[in-house]
């Protein structure tokens, strides 16, 4: 089981404002640990691309996108 270092952030659960990137990168790290390096790299590359483009960012990163919008943008890049 993997979890971002910051924990699960129950105080903002269900509000759509949580930044999903740490959880997504944690999943990529777990895949890499299990020997699935190529899928892990695809995930990390997708996250990097979304961050670089800056169109889909959560409020903590200066954007206005929801958790779901950021996640969907990353999924589309994979």
Short mmCIF file of C-alpha atoms in Angstrom, two decimals:
data_model
loop_
_atom_site.label_atom_id
_atom_site.label_comp_id
_atom_site.label_asym_id
_atom_site.label_seq_id
_atom_site.Cartn_x
_atom_site.Cartn_y
_atom_site.Cartn_z
CA UNK A 1 0.00 0.00 0.00
CA UNK A 2 1.26 3.49 -0.81
CA UNK A 3 0.17 6.89 0.41
CA UNK A 4 1.46 10.42 -0.07
CA UNK A 5 3.60 11.63 2.82
CA UNK A 6 1.11 14.34 3.71
CA UNK A 7 -1.59 11.77 4.46
CA UNK A 8 -5.16 11.59 3.24
CA UNK A 9 -6.26 15.21 4.01
CA UNK A 10 -9.69 14.33 5.47
CA UNK A 11 -10.44 18.01 6.14
CA UNK A 12 -10.80 18.70 2.41
CA UNK A 13 -12.19 15.33 1.33
CA UNK A 14 -15.11 15.63 -1.08
CA UNK A 15 -14.54 19.33 -1.80
CA UNK A 16 -12.75 18.80 -5.11
CA UNK A 17 -9.83 21.02 -4.13
CA UNK A 18 -7.23 18.42 -3.16
CA UNK A 19 -4.14 18.24 -5.33
CA UNK A 20 -4.06 14.64 -6.64
CA UNK A 21 -0.46 14.77 -7.87
CA UNK A 22 1.19 13.35 -4.74
CA UNK A 23 -1.19 10.38 -4.75
CA UNK A 24 -0.64 9.82 -8.47
CA UNK A 25 3.14 10.01 -8.08
CA UNK A 26 2.91 7.61 -5.10
CA UNK A 27 1.14 5.12 -7.35
CA UNK A 28 3.89 5.55 -9.95
CA UNK A 29 6.54 4.95 -7.29
CA UNK A 30 4.75 1.77 -6.20
CA UNK A 31 4.60 0.55 -9.81
CA UNK A 32 8.31 1.23 -10.19
CA UNK A 33 9.07 -0.59 -6.95
CA UNK A 34 7.16 -3.58 -8.29
CA UNK A 35 9.29 -3.56 -11.43
CA UNK A 36 6.80 -1.85 -13.75
CA UNK A 37 9.17 0.93 -14.74
CA UNK A 38 7.69 1.85 -18.13
CA UNK A 39 4.14 2.48 -16.84
CA UNK A 40 5.56 4.42 -13.89
CA UNK A 41 7.57 6.60 -16.26
CA UNK A 42 4.50 7.24 -18.45
CA UNK A 43 2.59 8.42 -15.39
CA UNK A 44 5.42 10.69 -14.25
CA UNK A 45 5.84 12.10 -17.75
CA UNK A 46 2.10 12.83 -17.91
CA UNK A 47 2.19 14.62 -14.55
CA UNK A 48 5.22 16.66 -15.64
CA UNK A 49 3.51 17.64 -18.89
CA UNK A 50 0.32 18.77 -17.15
CA UNK A 51 2.34 20.83 -14.68
CA UNK A 52 4.47 22.35 -17.45
CA UNK A 53 1.41 23.33 -19.51
CA UNK A 54 -0.21 24.96 -16.48
CA UNK A 55 -3.77 24.75 -17.81
CA UNK A 56 -5.04 22.30 -15.17
CA UNK A 57 -3.76 23.22 -11.72
CA UNK A 58 -5.43 22.99 -8.32
CA UNK A 59 -5.76 26.11 -6.14
CA UNK A 60 -2.64 25.28 -4.10
CA UNK A 61 -0.63 25.59 -7.33
CA UNK A 62 -2.29 28.87 -8.33
CA UNK A 63 -4.95 27.35 -10.56
CA UNK A 64 -8.70 26.95 -10.44
CA UNK A 65 -9.08 23.31 -11.51
CA UNK A 66 -10.73 20.64 -9.42
CA UNK A 67 -9.18 17.40 -8.29
CA UNK A 68 -11.09 15.55 -11.01
CA UNK A 69 -10.06 17.99 -13.75
CA UNK A 70 -6.36 17.64 -12.88
CA UNK A 71 -6.66 13.86 -12.67
CA UNK A 72 -8.46 13.68 -16.03
CA UNK A 73 -5.84 15.91 -17.66
CA UNK A 74 -3.11 13.55 -16.43
CA UNK A 75 -5.03 10.48 -17.59
CA UNK A 76 -5.42 11.96 -21.07
CA UNK A 77 -1.64 12.43 -21.30
CA UNK A 78 -1.00 8.79 -20.40
#
